[in-house]
Coordinates of C-alpha atoms in Angstrom, one line a residue:
M222 CA 7.8 27.4 -11.3
T223 CA 6.2 30.6 -10.0
Q224 CA 3.7 30.0 -7.2
H225 CA 0.4 31.9 -7.4
F226 CA -1.8 33.2 -4.6
D227 CA -5.0 35.3 -4.5
I228 CA -3.4 37.4 -1.8
I229 CA 0.2 37.8 -0.5
V230 CA 0.6 39.5 2.8
I231 CA 4.1 41.0 3.6
G232 CA 4.6 41.0 7.4
G233 CA 3.7 38.4 10.0
G234 CA 2.7 40.7 12.8
P235 CA -0.8 41.4 14.1
A236 CA -2.0 43.2 10.9
G237 CA -0.5 40.6 8.6
V238 CA -1.7 37.6 10.5
A239 CA -5.3 39.0 10.8
A240 CA -5.3 39.8 7.0
A241 CA -4.1 36.4 6.0
I242 CA -6.5 34.4 8.2
R243 CA -9.5 36.6 7.1
G244 CA -8.5 36.1 3.5
V245 CA -8.5 32.3 3.9
Q246 CA -11.8 32.4 5.7
L247 CA -13.3 34.1 2.6
G248 CA -12.0 31.4 0.3
A249 CA -8.7 32.9 -0.9
A250 CA -5.3 31.2 -1.3
V251 CA -3.1 33.3 0.9
G252 CA 0.7 33.5 1.4
L253 CA 2.1 35.2 4.5
V254 CA 5.7 36.4 4.3
E255 CA 7.7 37.1 7.5
K256 CA 11.4 37.8 7.5
K257 CA 12.2 36.8 11.1
H258 CA 9.9 36.9 14.1
W259 CA 6.3 35.5 13.7
G260 CA 3.9 37.6 15.7
G261 CA 5.7 40.8 14.9
F262 CA 6.9 43.7 16.9
C263 CA 4.1 43.6 19.5
L264 CA 4.5 40.0 20.5
N265 CA 8.3 39.9 20.4
R266 CA 9.5 43.3 21.5
A267 CA 6.6 45.4 22.8
C268 CA 3.1 44.4 24.0
V269 CA 3.8 41.0 25.6
P270 CA 7.1 41.7 27.3
T271 CA 6.3 45.3 28.4
K272 CA 2.9 44.3 29.8
L273 CA 4.6 41.6 31.9
F274 CA 6.6 44.5 33.4
T275 CA 3.5 46.5 34.1
A276 CA 1.9 43.5 35.8
T277 CA 5.1 43.2 37.9
L278 CA 4.7 46.9 38.8
E279 CA 1.2 46.2 40.1
R280 CA 2.3 43.2 42.1
T281 CA 5.1 45.3 43.6
K282 CA 2.6 48.0 44.6
T283 CA 0.2 45.4 46.1
I284 CA 3.0 44.0 48.3
R285 CA 4.2 47.4 49.4
T286 CA 0.7 48.4 50.5
A287 CA -0.1 45.0 51.9
A288 CA 0.2 46.2 55.5
K289 CA -3.0 48.3 55.1
M290 CA -4.8 45.1 54.1
G291 CA -3.6 43.1 57.2
F292 CA -0.3 41.7 55.9
P293 CA 2.3 43.5 58.1
N294 CA 5.3 41.3 57.1
A295 CA 5.0 41.5 53.3
A296 CA 8.1 42.5 51.5
A297 CA 8.8 43.3 47.8
T298 CA 12.2 42.2 46.5
L299 CA 12.4 41.8 42.8
D300 CA 14.7 39.2 41.1
P301 CA 15.3 40.8 37.6
S302 CA 16.8 37.6 36.2
A303 CA 13.7 35.6 37.0
L304 CA 11.5 38.3 35.5
F305 CA 13.5 38.5 32.3
K306 CA 13.5 34.7 32.0
L307 CA 9.7 34.6 32.3
K308 CA 9.6 37.3 29.6
D309 CA 11.6 35.1 27.2
E310 CA 9.4 32.1 28.0
L311 CA 6.2 34.0 27.3
V312 CA 7.4 35.5 24.1
G313 CA 8.6 32.0 22.9
Y314 CA 5.2 30.5 23.8
F315 CA 3.2 33.1 22.0
S316 CA 5.5 33.1 18.9
M317 CA 5.1 29.3 18.6
G318 CA 1.4 29.7 19.1
T319 CA 1.2 32.2 16.2
Q320 CA 3.0 29.8 13.9
G321 CA 0.6 27.1 14.9
L322 CA -2.4 29.3 14.3
I323 CA -1.2 30.3 10.9
K324 CA -0.9 26.6 9.8
A325 CA -4.2 25.6 11.5
K326 CA -6.0 28.4 9.5
K327 CA -4.5 27.1 6.2
V328 CA -2.4 30.1 5.6
T329 CA 0.8 29.4 3.6
P330 CA 3.8 30.7 5.7
I331 CA 6.7 32.0 3.7
Q332 CA 9.9 32.7 5.7
G333 CA 12.2 35.3 4.3
L334 CA 12.6 39.0 3.4
G335 CA 9.6 40.0 1.2
R336 CA 9.7 42.9 -1.2
L337 CA 7.6 44.1 -4.2
A338 CA 9.0 43.1 -7.6
G339 CA 6.5 44.8 -9.9
A340 CA 2.8 44.6 -10.4
G341 CA 1.3 41.5 -8.7
R342 CA 4.8 40.2 -7.9
V343 CA 6.5 39.6 -4.5
A344 CA 10.1 38.5 -4.2
V345 CA 11.1 36.5 -1.1
D346 CA 14.9 36.2 -1.1
E347 CA 15.5 34.9 -4.6
K348 CA 12.1 33.4 -5.3
I349 CA 9.2 35.2 -7.1
Y350 CA 5.5 34.8 -6.1
Q351 CA 2.5 36.2 -8.0
A352 CA -0.7 37.4 -6.4
K353 CA -3.9 39.1 -7.5
A354 CA -3.7 41.4 -4.4
I355 CA -0.9 42.4 -2.1
I356 CA -1.3 43.6 1.5
I357 CA 1.7 45.3 3.0
A358 CA 1.9 44.9 6.8
A359 CA 5.6 45.4 7.2
G360 CA 5.4 47.1 10.6
A361 CA 7.8 49.7 11.9
D362 CA 11.4 50.0 12.9
W363 CA 13.2 51.9 15.6
A364 CA 14.0 55.5 14.8
R365 CA 17.3 56.3 16.4
P366 CA 17.6 59.9 17.6
S367 CA 20.2 62.2 15.9
F368 CA 21.5 64.4 18.7
P369 CA 25.3 64.6 19.2
G370 CA 26.3 61.5 21.1
S371 CA 23.3 59.4 20.1
E372 CA 25.6 56.8 18.7
L373 CA 27.2 56.1 22.1
E374 CA 26.9 52.7 23.8
G375 CA 24.1 53.1 26.4
V376 CA 21.7 54.9 24.1
I377 CA 19.3 52.0 23.5
N378 CA 15.7 51.3 22.4
S379 CA 13.3 49.3 24.6
S380 CA 14.1 46.1 22.6
Q381 CA 17.7 46.4 23.6
F382 CA 16.7 47.1 27.2
L383 CA 14.7 43.8 27.2
K384 CA 17.8 41.9 25.9
E385 CA 20.1 43.4 28.5
G386 CA 18.0 42.0 31.3
R387 CA 19.0 44.4 34.1
I388 CA 17.6 47.5 35.8
P389 CA 19.7 50.6 35.2
P390 CA 20.2 52.7 38.3
R391 CA 19.7 56.0 36.4
T392 CA 17.6 56.2 33.2
L393 CA 16.6 58.9 30.9
I394 CA 13.5 58.0 28.8
L395 CA 12.8 60.1 25.7
G396 CA 9.1 60.8 25.4
G397 CA 5.9 60.9 27.4
G398 CA 3.8 58.4 25.6
A399 CA 2.3 55.2 26.8
W400 CA 5.5 53.1 26.5
A401 CA 7.6 55.8 28.1
V402 CA 5.4 56.1 31.2
E403 CA 4.9 52.3 31.5
L404 CA 8.7 51.7 31.4
G405 CA 9.4 54.7 33.7
Q406 CA 7.0 53.5 36.3
F407 CA 8.4 50.0 36.2
L408 CA 12.0 51.1 36.6
N409 CA 11.0 53.5 39.4
A410 CA 9.2 50.7 41.2
C411 CA 12.4 48.6 40.9
G412 CA 14.4 51.4 42.7
G413 CA 15.8 53.1 39.7
Q414 CA 16.0 56.9 39.2
V415 CA 13.9 57.9 36.2
M416 CA 13.6 61.1 34.2
L417 CA 11.2 61.6 31.3
A418 CA 12.2 64.0 28.6
V419 CA 8.8 65.1 27.3
R420 CA 8.1 67.1 24.2
E421 CA 5.7 69.9 23.8
R422 CA 2.4 68.0 24.2
G423 CA 3.1 66.5 27.6
I424 CA 2.3 63.1 29.2
L425 CA 0.1 60.8 27.0
P426 CA -0.2 63.3 24.2
H427 CA -2.8 61.3 22.3
F428 CA -5.2 61.2 25.2
D429 CA -7.6 63.8 26.6
Q430 CA -5.6 66.6 28.3
E431 CA -7.2 66.0 31.7
I432 CA -6.0 62.3 31.7
G433 CA -2.4 63.4 30.9
Q434 CA -2.4 66.1 33.6
R435 CA -3.7 63.7 36.3
L436 CA -1.2 61.1 35.4
R437 CA 1.6 63.6 35.4
S438 CA 0.7 64.4 39.1
I439 CA 0.8 60.7 39.9
L440 CA 4.2 60.3 38.3
K441 CA 5.7 63.3 40.2
S442 CA 4.3 62.0 43.5
S443 CA 6.3 58.8 42.9
S444 CA 9.6 60.7 42.4
I445 CA 9.7 60.4 38.6
T446 CA 11.3 63.5 37.2
I447 CA 9.4 65.0 34.2
H448 CA 10.8 67.8 32.0
N449 CA 8.4 69.3 29.5
S450 CA 9.7 71.0 26.3
C451 CA 12.9 69.0 26.8
S452 CA 15.6 67.9 24.3
I453 CA 19.1 66.5 24.4
V454 CA 21.7 69.1 23.4
S455 CA 24.6 66.6 23.7
L456 CA 25.7 63.4 25.2
V457 CA 29.2 62.3 26.3
K458 CA 30.7 59.5 28.3
D459 CA 31.5 60.6 31.9
R460 CA 32.4 58.8 35.1
G461 CA 31.2 55.5 33.9
G462 CA 27.9 56.8 32.7
L463 CA 26.4 59.2 30.1
K464 CA 26.5 62.9 30.8
A465 CA 23.5 64.6 29.1
I466 CA 23.2 68.3 28.5
L467 CA 19.4 68.9 28.3
S468 CA 17.6 71.9 27.0
V469 CA 14.6 72.4 29.3
K470 CA 12.4 75.3 28.4
E471 CA 15.4 76.9 26.7
K472 CA 17.6 76.5 29.8
E473 CA 20.5 74.0 29.9
E474 CA 20.9 71.4 32.6
A475 CA 23.5 68.6 33.1
H476 CA 22.6 65.1 34.3
L477 CA 24.3 61.7 34.6
F478 CA 22.6 58.6 33.4
D479 CA 23.4 54.9 32.9
R480 CA 21.0 54.4 30.0
V481 CA 19.2 56.7 27.6
I482 CA 16.2 54.9 26.2
Y483 CA 14.4 56.0 23.0
L484 CA 11.0 54.7 21.9
D485 CA 10.2 56.4 18.6
R486 CA 9.5 54.2 15.6
T487 CA 9.0 54.8 11.9
P488 CA 7.3 52.7 9.2
A489 CA 9.6 49.9 7.9
L490 CA 9.7 50.9 4.2
D491 CA 13.4 50.4 3.4
G492 CA 13.9 47.4 1.1
L493 CA 10.2 46.9 0.4
G494 CA 10.6 47.8 -3.3
L495 CA 7.9 50.4 -3.4
E496 CA 9.6 52.1 -6.3
T497 CA 9.0 49.0 -8.5
V498 CA 5.3 49.7 -8.5
G499 CA 5.5 53.5 -8.5
L500 CA 4.9 54.1 -4.8
S501 CA 6.8 56.6 -2.7
D502 CA 4.9 55.9 0.6
L503 CA 2.1 53.9 2.0
S504 CA -0.6 56.5 2.3
T505 CA -4.1 54.9 1.8
N506 CA -7.7 55.9 1.4
D507 CA -10.4 55.0 4.0
R508 CA -10.6 51.5 2.5
L509 CA -6.8 51.0 3.1
A510 CA -6.0 50.9 -0.6
T511 CA -2.8 52.6 -1.8
K512 CA -2.5 54.7 -4.9
V513 CA -1.6 51.6 -6.9
P514 CA -4.6 49.2 -7.7
G515 CA -4.3 45.8 -6.1
I516 CA -2.0 47.0 -3.2
W517 CA -3.3 47.6 0.3
A518 CA -1.4 48.8 3.4
V519 CA -2.2 48.2 7.0
G520 CA -0.8 48.5 10.5
D521 CA 2.3 50.4 11.7
A522 CA 3.7 50.5 8.1
V523 CA 1.0 53.1 7.3
G524 CA 2.4 55.4 10.0
R525 CA -0.7 56.3 12.0
I526 CA 0.4 57.3 15.5
P527 CA 0.1 56.0 18.1
F528 CA 1.0 52.5 16.8
Q529 CA -1.4 49.9 18.3
S530 CA -1.7 46.2 17.5
H531 CA -5.4 46.1 17.9
R532 CA -5.8 48.8 15.3
A533 CA -3.4 46.9 13.1
S534 CA -5.4 43.7 13.4
A535 CA -8.7 45.5 12.6
M536 CA -7.0 47.2 9.5
G537 CA -5.8 43.8 8.4
I538 CA -9.3 42.2 8.5
I539 CA -10.8 45.1 6.5
A540 CA -8.0 45.1 3.9
A541 CA -8.4 41.4 3.2
E542 CA -12.1 41.8 2.8
N543 CA -11.7 44.8 0.4
A544 CA -9.0 42.9 -1.5
L545 CA -11.6 40.3 -2.2
G546 CA -14.3 42.6 -3.5
A547 CA -15.8 44.4 -0.4
S548 CA -15.9 48.1 0.0
I549 CA -15.5 48.7 3.8
S550 CA -14.2 51.9 5.4
F551 CA -11.9 51.7 8.4
N552 CA -13.1 54.0 11.2
D553 CA -10.2 55.1 13.3
N554 CA -12.6 56.9 15.7
I555 CA -13.7 53.6 17.3
V556 CA -10.2 52.4 18.0
P557 CA -9.4 52.6 21.7
R558 CA -6.1 54.1 22.9
V559 CA -4.7 52.3 25.9
A560 CA -1.8 52.8 28.3
F561 CA -0.9 50.1 30.9
T562 CA 0.3 52.7 33.3
S563 CA -0.6 52.7 37.0
P564 CA -3.4 53.5 37.1
Q565 CA -4.3 52.4 33.6
A566 CA -5.4 55.0 31.0
A567 CA -7.8 54.3 28.2
S568 CA -9.6 56.4 25.7
V569 CA -11.9 56.1 22.7
G570 CA -13.5 58.7 20.3
L571 CA -12.9 62.4 20.4
T572 CA -11.1 64.3 23.2
E573 CA -12.7 67.4 24.5
N574 CA -10.3 69.6 22.5
E575 CA -10.8 67.5 19.3
A576 CA -14.6 67.8 19.6
E577 CA -14.4 71.5 20.0
E578 CA -12.1 71.8 17.1
A579 CA -14.5 69.7 15.0
G580 CA -17.2 72.3 15.6
Y581 CA -19.4 70.4 18.2
D582 CA -21.2 72.2 20.9
V583 CA -19.5 70.2 23.6
V584 CA -20.8 69.0 27.0
T585 CA -18.7 66.9 29.4
G586 CA -19.3 64.9 32.5
A587 CA -16.9 63.3 34.9
A588 CA -16.9 60.8 37.8
S589 CA -13.9 61.0 40.1
M590 CA -12.4 57.8 41.4
G591 CA -12.4 59.5 44.8
T592 CA -16.1 58.6 45.1
S593 CA -15.7 55.1 43.6
P594 CA -15.9 52.2 46.2
M595 CA -13.9 49.9 43.9
A596 CA -11.2 52.6 43.4
M597 CA -10.9 52.9 47.2
I598 CA -10.6 49.2 47.5
Q599 CA -7.9 49.2 44.9
D600 CA -6.2 52.2 46.6
A601 CA -6.3 54.2 43.4
T602 CA -8.6 57.2 44.0
N603 CA -6.7 59.8 41.9
G604 CA -8.3 58.9 38.6
V605 CA -11.4 59.8 36.6
V606 CA -13.9 58.7 34.1
K607 CA -14.8 61.5 31.7
V608 CA -17.4 61.5 28.8
V609 CA -17.6 64.0 26.0
G610 CA -20.9 64.6 24.2
E611 CA -22.8 66.9 21.8
K612 CA -25.1 69.2 23.7
K613 CA -28.2 69.3 21.5
Y614 CA -28.6 65.7 20.4
K615 CA -26.7 64.2 23.2
E616 CA -24.4 62.1 20.9
L617 CA -21.6 60.3 22.7
L618 CA -18.4 61.5 21.2
G619 CA -15.7 60.2 23.5
V620 CA -14.9 58.4 26.7
H621 CA -11.7 58.8 28.7
V622 CA -10.6 56.8 31.7
L623 CA -7.8 56.9 34.2
A624 CA -8.5 54.2 36.7
P625 CA -7.8 50.6 37.6
F626 CA -8.9 48.2 34.9
A627 CA -9.4 51.1 32.4
T628 CA -8.1 49.0 29.6
E629 CA -10.8 46.4 30.2
I630 CA -13.8 48.7 30.5
I631 CA -12.9 50.9 27.5
G632 CA -14.2 48.1 25.2
A633 CA -17.7 48.8 26.3
A634 CA -17.3 52.5 25.6
A635 CA -15.8 51.7 22.1
L636 CA -18.8 49.6 21.3
A637 CA -21.2 52.3 22.5
I638 CA -19.6 54.9 20.2
Q639 CA -19.5 52.4 17.3
M640 CA -23.3 51.8 17.8
E641 CA -23.9 55.6 17.9
A642 CA -25.1 55.6 21.5
T643 CA -26.2 58.8 23.2
L644 CA -25.3 60.2 26.6
E645 CA -28.8 59.2 27.7
D646 CA -28.2 55.6 26.6
L647 CA -25.0 55.4 28.7
A648 CA -26.6 57.2 31.6
R649 CA -29.5 54.7 31.8
S650 CA -27.2 51.6 31.4
V651 CA -27.3 49.3 34.4
L652 CA -23.7 48.5 35.4
P653 CA -22.5 46.2 38.2
H654 CA -21.6 47.5 41.6
P655 CA -19.0 47.9 43.0
T656 CA -17.0 48.3 39.8
I657 CA -15.0 51.0 38.0
S658 CA -17.3 50.5 35.0
E659 CA -20.3 51.9 36.9
S660 CA -18.6 55.3 36.7
L661 CA -19.4 55.3 33.0
A662 CA -23.0 55.8 33.8
D663 CA -22.2 58.3 36.6
A664 CA -20.2 60.4 34.2
A665 CA -22.9 60.4 31.6
R666 CA -25.5 61.4 34.2
N667 CA -23.2 64.2 35.3
A668 CA -23.0 65.5 31.7
L669 CA -26.9 65.5 31.6
D670 CA -27.1 67.3 35.0
W671 CA -28.7 64.5 36.9
A672 CA -25.8 62.8 38.6
I673 CA -26.9 60.4 41.4
Y674 CA -23.7 59.4 43.2
I675 CA -21.6 62.5 42.5
P676 CA -21.7 65.2 45.2

């Protein structure tokens, strides 16, 4: 007998779980299909394990600078096996927690490979389910590079690195995005030699240009090699490692590595059965509906870069509401971008370049971490808080942070933009001292030409 649901969600990651729970909250019968790992890519192979490593990086830095704080005998010696064991324990704990949450929220879990099987029909392995609405939250898969030699052992993605459980002595990381920098800084702190092969747009390409430039300087000061406009010409086995011929600004260089790590991903559309309903991709309108009535798409499967689990969750909630009769638009402009680098980077709204390209008469203001008491206490004075606004009406367009705790304070900035706050609103906000967050007000005052604590 065919089982019927109001909504079937394909994919048990952040987007799918949020969509399923929200659907049940609104009175719907919801089935949630997951082929393998409850919690999705973020929990099992990205956010949780990689942020454990960035936390380890910060602890390593704290120990190495402890002498300045009165601890002359502190020493940092990392036991990788203990760290990777803790990673497995945390992933297992949160995966079990996700399964428990799904059941507690009265979502029906369906284990297996889900695919579309015609209008209002989802096949899971050999069983057919019917639903009034289908939300596709299938996530993304690794996109293996295609340069000569990319098939060699030692060319791995970050999931495979996590499984290996060891620190390579020499690593080439392809890319300059958040994951690339986070991983590069961690391996560097563990004593490994690290090179970032960065494409045209540089470090943290989805952030304000000033943030990327400042972080690049920090990386170089820690002996991480960065090559812009860099690609791999070829890769061969050599002397127990991988010899890479790199094209760096149209000049070729040879380097030897133990691991080449790639981080690109692509929407996981293979085997979804899109053709059974007349879809060739998962492009959506602002309400997250696909071209086919009754089918919505959310999260990484939609292909909006950078992939972020908090964006995916927000999309899942809105898709469920719209599937049950609402008409809510998803606003990508209020989604924060974060990088758990050292120092952390966080951004929301328009960058300075984006605002100018959109036709705004732009005004900016910045507060350097060099004048922040908390940044000095944290020994991280090379960052900045920057605001972007519209000159005439003082609309707050964007906030960009490179500083300790940036990923924590960006939430307030996101709410300010969502509530259509002005530079004046932010400038007159009363923020605690001494904190990094008080630099939000300082930067806004600077944009309005009445900075108080900026020389």
